[in-house]
Amino acid sequence: MSEKIKLQKFVDELPIPNILSPKMRINNDSYYEVTMKEFSQKLHRDLEPTRLWGYDGIFPGPTFEVMKNEQVFVKWINNLPNKHFLPVDTTIHGSEITLPEGRSVVHLHGGRTPAHSDGYPEAWFTRNFEQTGPLFEREIYSYPNIERATTLWYHDHTVGITRLNIYAGLAGFYLIRDMHEESLNLPKGNYEIPLLIVDRSFNPDGSLYYPSTSDSNDKSLPHPSLVPPFDADTILVNGKVYPFFEVEPRKYRFRFLNASNSRILTLKMDSGQPFYQIGTDGGLLERTVKINEFIMGSAERVDVIIDFSNYYGQTVTLKNVTKSASLETTDVMQFRVTVPLKSSDTTSLPYYLGNMNRLITSMAERIRDLTLVRTKDQYGRSLNLLDGKMWMDRISERMEVNTVEIWRIINLIDDDPHPIHIHLVDFQILNRQPFDVSQYQKNGKLTFTGPPIPPNPYEMGLKDTVQTPFGYVTSIIARFGPFTGRYVWHCHMLEHEDLEMMRPIEVLKTQDWKKSEGY
Ligand code: C2O
Ligand code: CU
């Protein structure tokens, strides 16, 4: 284990990632270049600069700000070293010893992106595109930004080493705006702040600590060996350890993202003041909801308004009240309401936010039952699988483009909820319903033991990642389109994703679908 280092909290100011400017803009199109590189950055007053990998050499990476329907082209340039500075486990699929360690591929999380630009895990490339993965297709990605205004993020997605590349710092925000959002008069500019929350552990010299083995006495394990979900011991927001943020007594908009490898966050203000939630993964809710706390699994986003107008002179701490959190990780950051009001706050806190095109269950052409199960791999490590299948098994999730499906995710793993993420789609959570696990294990029969539970208020909008608790069937509904091709779905606990808890999806053109179905 890492030697504990104690870092004083709330001594560094919250950084705000800079907005990326395009290299070129022509009509409705823009072209960006982003370079992944190794660099060092100060993450806390008392820490030596930490070696990281990041987009444009910063962590978090620069923020994209684009308009709905703007065509965005990005050349993701890999300038990473050939050797990884974190422990690479060469026994896991896609991470074999013969492969270069400085490989990368970028996924726009939550984006509805054509398959050639979605960052397929096997479409990786190394420095100067010298080596490329088996499914590499193109050097410049294109993003049509067809979704509503929302908070997306981009991050590494390389098969077998995603957990290491994201832990090293390869993550950033990608915001889509639209006219409707603009018309709502929400806080913006200096009053609209994205907050990327992660956990990290440090060695005394300031370097990142990431475990290379779960039990050093077990000689049968490979070395380095991937460990089951790794919860680090220190919380960072926008790349600073427990920062503080000085605010005016007024409304602010905060876009929360849990970009931790595996940690589940339950966020709450110690002042007891509410969050007015306006959005989730896929954009604005239909109505603002007032919540006192919310839970975020890896990759989930919650968009809120916080009103500090009654707190002038006070200091409010954002807490992580997840039950399993250690004393260290129960703090997140501090808001100091110390800046005098610059001008009166004329922004709104609307109740109605707009309509959402809801899918209804009668639209579904297919219901898929998909289990989450745990077995062991050849080294005796726990192996979490989607529907009992490995990444390389034959594609089983195939559908005709634009069809609606209900997925019932049946979680048989007695552990923390898995944040399940599906590429290409924005889905709605229908409900979660408890079932008799032992009976299901005996004969595959699904017997419910209680009524379906509707999603939490903060999960009511469009989602791309859903928490699936043990002993529940979590049902979601989605339309698979408008693009065709190969995508993935996976657990967003990165240590699970890297060790087989990811599966392909294939969306077929109508004619191909008919052929495959024998019409
Ligand atoms: Cu945020 Cu497939 O990933
Ligand atoms: Cu998982």
Coordinates of C-alpha atoms and ligand atoms in Angstrom, one line a residue:
M1 CA 0.0 0.0 0.0
S2 CA 1.0 3.6 -0.4
E3 CA 2.7 5.4 2.4
K4 CA 0.0 7.7 3.7
I5 CA 0.7 11.4 3.1
K6 CA -1.5 13.9 4.8
L7 CA -2.5 16.8 2.6
Q8 CA -4.1 19.9 4.2
K9 CA -7.5 20.5 2.8
F10 CA -8.8 23.7 1.2
V11 CA -5.5 25.4 0.6
D12 CA -5.6 25.7 -3.2
E13 CA -8.0 27.6 -5.3
L14 CA -10.3 25.7 -7.7
P15 CA -8.9 25.8 -11.2
I16 CA -11.3 26.2 -14.2
P17 CA -10.2 24.4 -17.3
N18 CA -9.7 26.7 -20.2
I19 CA -11.9 26.7 -23.3
L20 CA -10.3 25.2 -26.4
S21 CA -10.3 27.4 -29.5
P22 CA -10.5 25.8 -32.9
K23 CA -7.6 25.9 -35.4
M24 CA -10.1 26.8 -38.1
R25 CA -13.7 27.7 -38.5
I26 CA -15.6 27.6 -41.8
N27 CA -19.3 28.3 -41.8
N28 CA -20.9 25.8 -39.4
D29 CA -17.8 23.6 -39.1
S30 CA -14.8 23.8 -36.8
Y31 CA -11.5 22.0 -36.7
Y32 CA -9.5 21.4 -33.6
E33 CA -6.2 19.7 -32.8
V34 CA -5.6 18.3 -29.3
T35 CA -2.2 16.7 -28.4
M36 CA -1.9 14.1 -25.7
K37 CA 1.3 14.3 -23.8
E38 CA 3.2 13.7 -20.7
F39 CA 3.7 16.6 -18.3
S40 CA 3.9 17.6 -14.7
Q41 CA 1.4 19.6 -12.8
K42 CA 1.0 20.9 -9.2
L43 CA -2.0 19.2 -7.7
H44 CA -1.6 20.6 -4.2
R45 CA 0.4 23.3 -2.4
D46 CA 2.5 20.8 -0.5
L47 CA 3.0 18.2 -3.3
E48 CA 5.8 18.2 -5.8
P49 CA 4.5 18.5 -9.4
T50 CA 2.9 15.2 -10.4
R51 CA 3.7 13.4 -13.6
L52 CA 0.6 13.0 -15.7
W53 CA -0.7 12.3 -19.2
G54 CA -3.2 14.8 -20.5
Y55 CA -4.8 16.4 -23.5
D56 CA -2.8 19.5 -24.4
G57 CA -0.7 18.8 -21.4
I58 CA -3.2 19.8 -18.7
F59 CA -5.5 18.0 -16.3
P60 CA -8.4 18.2 -16.8
G61 CA -8.0 18.7 -20.5
P62 CA -9.3 21.8 -22.1
T63 CA -13.1 22.2 -22.4
F64 CA -14.8 22.0 -25.8
E65 CA -17.7 24.4 -26.2
V66 CA -19.8 23.8 -29.3
M67 CA -23.3 24.5 -30.6
K68 CA -25.8 21.9 -31.3
N69 CA -25.5 20.7 -35.0
E70 CA -22.1 22.3 -35.3
Q71 CA -19.8 19.9 -37.3
V72 CA -16.7 19.5 -35.2
F73 CA -13.6 17.8 -36.5
V74 CA -10.8 16.9 -34.1
K75 CA -7.4 15.5 -34.8
W76 CA -6.4 13.7 -31.6
I77 CA -2.6 13.7 -31.7
N78 CA -0.8 11.1 -29.7
N79 CA 2.5 12.4 -28.4
L80 CA 2.7 10.1 -25.4
P81 CA 5.9 8.2 -24.5
N82 CA 6.1 4.5 -25.5
K83 CA 6.4 3.3 -21.9
H84 CA 3.5 3.8 -19.4
F85 CA 4.4 5.2 -16.0
L86 CA 1.6 3.3 -14.3
P87 CA 1.7 -0.5 -13.9
V88 CA 0.5 -2.3 -17.1
D89 CA -1.0 -5.7 -16.6
T90 CA 0.0 -7.7 -19.7
T91 CA -2.2 -10.6 -19.0
I92 CA -5.5 -8.9 -19.8
H93 CA -7.0 -8.9 -23.2
G94 CA -5.9 -6.1 -25.5
S95 CA -2.9 -5.3 -23.3
E96 CA -0.5 -8.0 -24.3
I97 CA 3.2 -7.6 -23.8
T98 CA 3.9 -7.2 -27.5
L99 CA 1.8 -4.0 -27.7
P100 CA 3.2 -0.5 -27.3
E101 CA 2.2 1.0 -24.0
G102 CA 1.7 4.5 -25.2
R103 CA -1.5 3.7 -27.2
S104 CA -4.6 5.8 -27.0
V105 CA -8.0 6.3 -28.5
V106 CA -10.5 9.0 -27.5
H107 CA -14.2 8.5 -26.9
L108 CA -16.7 11.4 -26.5
H109 CA -18.8 10.1 -23.6
G110 CA -22.5 10.6 -24.1
G111 CA -22.0 11.8 -27.7
R112 CA -24.0 10.4 -30.5
T113 CA -21.2 9.9 -32.9
P114 CA -20.7 7.9 -36.1
A115 CA -19.0 4.6 -35.4
H116 CA -15.8 5.7 -37.2
S117 CA -15.3 8.5 -34.7
D118 CA -16.6 6.9 -31.6
G119 CA -13.2 5.7 -30.3
Y120 CA -13.7 2.0 -30.6
P121 CA -11.4 0.4 -28.0
E122 CA -9.5 -1.4 -30.7
A123 CA -9.1 1.7 -32.8
W124 CA -6.1 2.9 -30.8
F125 CA -3.0 4.5 -32.2
T126 CA 0.5 5.4 -31.0
R127 CA 2.7 8.5 -31.5
N128 CA 2.4 9.8 -35.1
F129 CA 0.0 6.9 -35.8
E130 CA 3.0 4.7 -36.2
Q131 CA 1.2 1.7 -34.8
T132 CA -2.6 1.3 -34.9
G133 CA -5.1 -1.2 -33.4
P134 CA -6.9 -3.7 -35.6
L135 CA -10.0 -1.5 -35.8
F136 CA -8.3 1.8 -36.4
E137 CA -10.2 3.8 -39.1
R138 CA -9.2 7.4 -39.4
E139 CA -6.9 10.2 -38.0
I140 CA -9.5 13.0 -37.9
Y141 CA -12.7 12.4 -35.9
S142 CA -16.0 14.1 -36.7
Y143 CA -18.7 14.9 -34.2
P144 CA -22.1 16.1 -35.5
N145 CA -23.3 17.2 -32.1
I146 CA -26.9 16.3 -32.8
E147 CA -27.9 16.1 -29.1
R148 CA -29.5 18.8 -27.1
A149 CA -27.5 21.2 -24.9
T150 CA -25.7 19.0 -22.4
T151 CA -22.5 18.1 -20.5
L152 CA -20.4 15.5 -22.2
W153 CA -16.8 14.5 -21.5
Y154 CA -14.0 13.0 -23.6
H155 CA -11.6 10.5 -22.3
D156 CA -9.4 7.6 -23.2
H157 CA -10.9 4.3 -24.2
T158 CA -8.0 2.0 -25.1
V159 CA -8.8 -1.7 -24.7
G160 CA -7.0 -3.1 -21.7
I161 CA -5.5 0.2 -20.3
T162 CA -8.3 2.7 -20.1
R163 CA -8.1 2.6 -16.3
L164 CA -4.4 3.7 -16.4
N165 CA -4.8 6.3 -19.2
I166 CA -7.7 8.0 -17.4
Y167 CA -6.1 7.8 -14.0
A168 CA -3.0 9.4 -15.6
G169 CA -5.2 12.3 -16.6
L170 CA -6.7 11.8 -20.0
A171 CA -10.2 13.3 -19.5
G172 CA -11.9 16.7 -20.2
F173 CA -15.2 18.4 -20.6
Y174 CA -17.2 18.8 -23.8
L175 CA -20.2 21.1 -23.6
I176 CA -22.9 21.4 -26.1
R177 CA -25.1 24.5 -26.1
D178 CA -28.3 25.4 -28.0
M179 CA -30.7 28.2 -28.4
H180 CA -33.3 26.7 -26.1
E181 CA -30.9 26.5 -23.2
E182 CA -29.8 30.1 -24.0
S183 CA -33.4 31.3 -23.7
L184 CA -33.7 30.0 -20.1
N185 CA -31.4 32.8 -18.7
L186 CA -29.4 30.4 -16.6
P187 CA -26.2 31.6 -14.8
K188 CA -23.4 31.6 -17.3
G189 CA -19.9 33.0 -17.8
N190 CA -18.1 33.2 -14.5
Y191 CA -21.2 31.8 -12.8
E192 CA -21.3 28.5 -14.8
I193 CA -18.6 26.1 -13.6
P194 CA -17.8 22.5 -14.6
L195 CA -16.6 20.4 -11.8
L196 CA -14.6 17.2 -12.6
I197 CA -14.3 15.1 -9.5
V198 CA -11.8 12.2 -9.2
D199 CA -10.0 10.3 -6.6
R200 CA -6.3 9.8 -6.7
S201 CA -3.6 8.5 -4.3
F202 CA -0.1 9.8 -4.1
N203 CA 3.4 8.6 -3.2
P204 CA 5.4 10.9 -0.8
D205 CA 7.4 12.3 -3.8
G206 CA 4.2 13.6 -5.4
S207 CA 3.9 10.9 -8.0
L208 CA 0.6 9.1 -8.6
Y209 CA 0.1 5.9 -6.7
Y210 CA -1.8 3.1 -8.5
P211 CA -1.7 -0.4 -7.1
S212 CA 0.1 -3.1 -9.1
T213 CA -1.1 -6.0 -7.0
S214 CA -4.0 -6.6 -4.7
D215 CA -2.2 -9.2 -2.5
S216 CA 1.6 -9.3 -2.7
N217 CA 1.7 -12.6 -0.9
D218 CA -0.2 -14.4 -3.6
K219 CA 2.5 -15.8 -5.9
S220 CA 0.0 -17.1 -8.5
L221 CA -1.0 -13.6 -9.5
P222 CA 0.7 -11.9 -12.4
H223 CA 2.8 -8.9 -11.6
P224 CA 1.7 -6.2 -12.2
S225 CA -1.9 -7.4 -11.7
L226 CA -5.0 -5.4 -12.2
V227 CA -6.9 -5.0 -8.9
P228 CA -10.6 -5.0 -8.4
P229 CA -12.2 -1.5 -8.3
F230 CA -9.6 0.8 -6.9
D231 CA -10.8 3.6 -4.6
A232 CA -8.0 6.1 -4.1
D233 CA -7.7 8.1 -0.9
T234 CA -7.7 11.7 -2.0
I235 CA -10.4 13.8 -3.8
L236 CA -9.5 16.3 -6.5
V237 CA -11.8 18.7 -8.3
N238 CA -10.6 20.1 -11.6
G239 CA -7.1 18.8 -10.9
K240 CA -6.6 20.2 -7.4
V241 CA -6.7 18.3 -4.1
Y242 CA -9.7 19.5 -2.0
P243 CA -9.8 23.0 -3.5
F244 CA -11.8 26.1 -2.4
F245 CA -13.8 28.3 -4.6
E246 CA -14.7 31.9 -3.7
V247 CA -18.1 32.9 -4.8
E248 CA -20.5 35.8 -4.7
P249 CA -23.8 35.6 -2.8
R250 CA -25.9 34.6 -5.9
K251 CA -26.9 31.7 -8.1
Y252 CA -24.3 29.6 -9.8
R253 CA -24.6 26.7 -12.3
F254 CA -22.3 23.7 -11.6
R255 CA -21.9 20.8 -13.9
F256 CA -20.8 17.8 -11.8
L257 CA -19.0 14.9 -13.4
N258 CA -17.7 11.9 -11.5
A259 CA -14.6 11.0 -13.5
S260 CA -13.2 8.6 -10.9
N261 CA -12.1 5.2 -12.0
S262 CA -14.6 3.4 -9.7
R263 CA -15.5 5.6 -6.7
I264 CA -19.2 6.2 -6.1
L265 CA -19.9 9.8 -4.8
T266 CA -22.9 10.9 -2.8
L267 CA -22.8 14.7 -2.8
K268 CA -24.3 17.0 -0.2
M269 CA -23.7 20.5 1.1
D270 CA -22.9 20.7 4.9
S271 CA -25.0 23.8 5.1
G272 CA -28.0 21.6 4.3
Q273 CA -28.9 23.9 1.4
P274 CA -30.5 22.2 -1.7
F275 CA -29.3 21.7 -5.2
Y276 CA -31.7 22.8 -7.9
Q277 CA -31.0 20.1 -10.4
I278 CA -31.7 21.2 -14.0
G279 CA -29.9 18.5 -16.0
T280 CA -28.4 15.1 -16.2
D281 CA -26.2 13.0 -18.6
G282 CA -28.3 13.8 -21.7
G283 CA -29.2 17.5 -21.0
L284 CA -32.0 19.4 -19.3
L285 CA -34.7 17.8 -17.3
E286 CA -38.3 18.7 -18.0
R287 CA -38.6 20.3 -14.7
T288 CA -36.2 21.6 -12.1
V289 CA -36.0 19.3 -9.1
K290 CA -34.9 20.3 -5.6
I291 CA -32.6 17.7 -4.1
N292 CA -30.5 17.6 -0.9
E293 CA -28.1 15.0 -2.1
F294 CA -27.4 12.8 -5.1
I295 CA -25.4 9.7 -5.9
M296 CA -23.0 9.6 -8.9
G297 CA -21.3 6.5 -10.3
S298 CA -18.3 6.8 -12.5
A299 CA -19.1 8.9 -15.6
E300 CA -22.5 10.3 -14.5
R301 CA -23.2 14.0 -14.7
V302 CA -25.6 16.1 -12.7
D303 CA -26.2 19.8 -13.7
V304 CA -27.4 22.0 -10.8
I305 CA -28.0 25.5 -9.7
I306 CA -26.8 26.4 -6.2
D307 CA -28.0 29.6 -4.7
F308 CA -25.6 31.3 -2.3
S309 CA -27.5 34.5 -1.9
N310 CA -28.4 33.8 1.8
Y311 CA -24.9 32.6 2.7
Y312 CA -22.7 35.8 2.5
G313 CA -19.7 35.5 4.8
Q314 CA -20.1 31.8 5.2
T315 CA -18.1 28.8 4.2
V316 CA -19.9 25.8 2.8
T317 CA -18.3 22.4 2.4
L318 CA -19.3 20.0 -0.3
K319 CA -19.3 16.5 1.3
N320 CA -19.2 13.0 0.0
V321 CA -21.5 11.1 2.3
T322 CA -21.2 7.7 0.6
K323 CA -21.4 5.2 3.5
S324 CA -18.2 3.4 2.5
A325 CA -16.2 6.6 2.2
S326 CA -13.1 7.0 4.5
L327 CA -12.7 10.0 6.7
E328 CA -10.3 11.5 4.1
T329 CA -12.8 11.2 1.2
T330 CA -15.8 12.6 3.0
D331 CA -14.7 16.1 1.9
V332 CA -14.8 17.3 -1.7
M333 CA -14.3 21.0 -1.8
Q334 CA -15.3 24.3 -0.2
F335 CA -17.3 27.2 -1.3
R336 CA -16.4 30.5 0.4
V337 CA -19.2 33.1 0.0
T338 CA -16.8 36.0 0.4
V339 CA -16.8 37.9 -2.8
P340 CA -19.1 40.9 -2.8
L341 CA -21.9 40.8 -5.3
K342 CA -20.6 42.5 -8.5
S343 CA -24.1 43.3 -9.8
S344 CA -27.5 42.1 -8.9
D345 CA -28.3 38.5 -10.0
T346 CA -30.8 38.7 -12.9
T347 CA -30.5 35.1 -13.9
S348 CA -33.4 32.7 -13.6
L349 CA -34.1 29.5 -11.8
P350 CA -36.9 28.2 -14.2
Y351 CA -39.3 25.5 -13.1
Y352 CA -40.2 24.3 -16.6
L353 CA -37.2 23.5 -18.6
G354 CA -38.7 22.2 -21.7
N355 CA -40.0 19.0 -23.3
M356 CA -38.2 15.8 -23.7
N357 CA -39.1 13.2 -26.3
R358 CA -39.9 10.3 -24.0
L359 CA -40.0 6.8 -25.2
I360 CA -42.8 4.6 -24.0
T361 CA -42.6 0.9 -23.5
S362 CA -45.1 0.1 -26.2
M363 CA -42.5 1.4 -28.7
A364 CA -40.0 -1.3 -27.9
E365 CA -39.6 -4.0 -30.5
R366 CA -37.5 -6.1 -28.3
I367 CA -36.8 -6.8 -24.6
R368 CA -33.3 -8.0 -23.8
D369 CA -32.4 -9.6 -20.6
L370 CA -28.8 -9.2 -19.7
T371 CA -27.2 -10.4 -16.6
L372 CA -24.2 -9.1 -14.6
V373 CA -22.4 -12.1 -13.2
R374 CA -19.1 -12.7 -11.4
T375 CA -16.8 -15.7 -12.0
K376 CA -13.0 -16.1 -11.7
D377 CA -10.3 -15.8 -14.3
Q378 CA -7.4 -18.3 -14.7
Y379 CA -5.4 -16.5 -12.0
G380 CA -8.3 -16.7 -9.5
R381 CA -9.1 -12.9 -9.8
S382 CA -12.8 -12.0 -9.8
L383 CA -14.1 -11.5 -13.3
N384 CA -17.3 -9.5 -13.8
L385 CA -19.1 -10.3 -17.0
L386 CA -21.9 -8.9 -19.1
D387 CA -24.4 -11.7 -19.8
G388 CA -21.6 -14.2 -19.0
K389 CA -19.7 -13.3 -22.1
M390 CA -16.2 -12.1 -22.8
W391 CA -15.2 -9.1 -24.9
M392 CA -14.1 -11.4 -27.8
D393 CA -17.2 -13.6 -27.8
R394 CA -19.4 -13.4 -30.8
I395 CA -21.5 -10.2 -31.0
S396 CA -24.9 -10.9 -29.5
E397 CA -26.3 -7.3 -29.2
R398 CA -27.3 -6.6 -32.8
M399 CA -30.3 -4.5 -33.9
E400 CA -31.8 -2.7 -36.8
V401 CA -31.0 1.0 -36.8
N402 CA -33.6 3.2 -35.1
T403 CA -35.4 0.4 -33.3
V404 CA -36.4 0.9 -29.7
E405 CA -35.3 -1.7 -27.2
I406 CA -35.8 -2.3 -23.5
W407 CA -32.8 -3.7 -21.7
R408 CA -33.4 -5.4 -18.4
I409 CA -30.1 -5.6 -16.6
I410 CA -30.2 -8.4 -14.0
N411 CA -27.5 -7.9 -11.4
L412 CA -26.4 -11.1 -9.7
I413 CA -23.1 -9.6 -8.3
D414 CA -23.4 -9.1 -4.5
D415 CA -21.4 -5.8 -4.4
D416 CA -21.6 -2.1 -5.2
P417 CA -23.9 -1.1 -8.1
H418 CA -22.2 -1.2 -11.4
P419 CA -22.5 2.0 -13.5
I420 CA -23.5 0.6 -16.9
H421 CA -22.9 2.8 -19.9
I422 CA -24.2 2.3 -23.5
H423 CA -22.6 4.2 -26.3
L424 CA -24.6 5.9 -29.1
V425 CA -27.8 6.2 -27.2
D426 CA -29.5 8.4 -24.6
F427 CA -31.8 6.2 -22.7
Q428 CA -34.4 6.6 -20.0
I429 CA -34.4 4.6 -16.8
L430 CA -37.8 2.9 -16.5
N431 CA -37.4 1.4 -13.1
R432 CA -35.5 -0.9 -10.8
Q433 CA -37.3 -4.0 -9.4
P434 CA -36.0 -6.4 -6.7
F435 CA -36.0 -10.1 -7.6
D436 CA -35.3 -13.5 -6.0
V437 CA -31.5 -13.9 -6.8
S438 CA -31.2 -17.5 -5.5
Q439 CA -34.1 -18.7 -7.5
Y440 CA -32.7 -17.0 -10.6
Q441 CA -29.4 -18.7 -10.1
K442 CA -31.1 -22.1 -9.6
N443 CA -33.4 -22.1 -12.7
G444 CA -33.1 -18.8 -14.5
K445 CA -36.6 -17.8 -13.5
L446 CA -37.2 -14.2 -12.7
T447 CA -39.5 -13.8 -9.7
F448 CA -39.9 -10.2 -8.5
T449 CA -40.0 -9.8 -4.8
G450 CA -41.3 -6.2 -4.7
P451 CA -42.8 -3.5 -6.9
P452 CA -40.8 -1.6 -9.5
I453 CA -39.1 1.5 -8.1
P454 CA -39.1 4.6 -10.3
P455 CA -35.8 6.3 -11.0
N456 CA -34.6 8.9 -8.4
P457 CA -35.6 12.5 -9.2
Y458 CA -32.0 13.2 -10.3
E459 CA -32.1 10.4 -12.8
M460 CA -35.3 11.5 -14.5
G461 CA -33.8 12.9 -17.7
L462 CA -31.9 11.3 -20.5
K463 CA -29.1 9.1 -19.3
D464 CA -26.2 7.3 -20.8
T465 CA -24.9 5.6 -17.6
V466 CA -27.1 3.9 -15.0
Q467 CA -26.4 2.5 -11.6
T468 CA -27.5 -1.1 -11.5
P469 CA -27.7 -2.4 -7.9
F470 CA -27.3 -6.0 -6.8
G471 CA -30.6 -8.0 -6.6
Y472 CA -32.5 -5.6 -8.9
V473 CA -33.5 -5.7 -12.5
T474 CA -32.7 -2.3 -13.8
S475 CA -34.8 -1.5 -16.9
I476 CA -33.9 1.1 -19.5
I477 CA -35.4 2.0 -22.9
A478 CA -33.4 3.4 -25.8
R479 CA -33.6 4.0 -29.6
F480 CA -30.5 2.6 -31.3
G481 CA -29.6 5.1 -34.0
P482 CA -29.3 7.2 -36.0
F483 CA -25.9 5.8 -36.9
T484 CA -25.0 2.3 -37.8
G485 CA -21.9 0.3 -37.0
R486 CA -19.9 -1.1 -34.2
Y487 CA -20.3 0.4 -30.7
V488 CA -19.8 -0.9 -27.1
W489 CA -21.6 -1.1 -23.8
H490 CA -19.7 -1.6 -20.6
C491 CA -19.4 -1.2 -16.9
H492 CA -17.8 2.3 -16.2
M493 CA -15.9 1.1 -13.2
L494 CA -12.7 1.2 -15.3
E495 CA -11.1 -1.8 -13.6
H496 CA -14.1 -3.8 -14.6
E497 CA -14.2 -2.4 -18.1
D498 CA -10.6 -3.2 -18.7
L499 CA -11.1 -6.8 -17.5
E500 CA -13.8 -8.1 -19.8
M501 CA -16.8 -6.2 -18.5
M502 CA -17.4 -4.7 -22.0
R503 CA -19.2 -6.0 -25.0
P504 CA -19.7 -4.9 -28.6
I505 CA -23.0 -3.7 -30.0
E506 CA -23.8 -3.7 -33.7
V507 CA -26.4 -1.4 -35.2
L508 CA -27.3 -2.6 -38.7
K509 CA -28.7 -0.7 -41.7
T510 CA -32.2 -1.9 -42.5
Q511 CA -31.2 -3.9 -45.6
D512 CA -28.4 -5.6 -43.8
W513 CA -30.7 -6.3 -40.9
K514 CA -33.2 -7.9 -43.2
K515 CA -30.5 -10.0 -44.8
S516 CA -29.3 -11.2 -41.4
E517 CA -32.8 -12.1 -40.3
G518 CA -33.5 -14.0 -43.6
Y519 CA -36.1 -11.8 -45.2
Ligands
C2O1 CU1 -17.1 7.0 -20.6 CU2 -17.4 3.8 -23.1 O1 -17.1 5.4 -21.8
CU2 CU -18.6 -3.1 -12.8

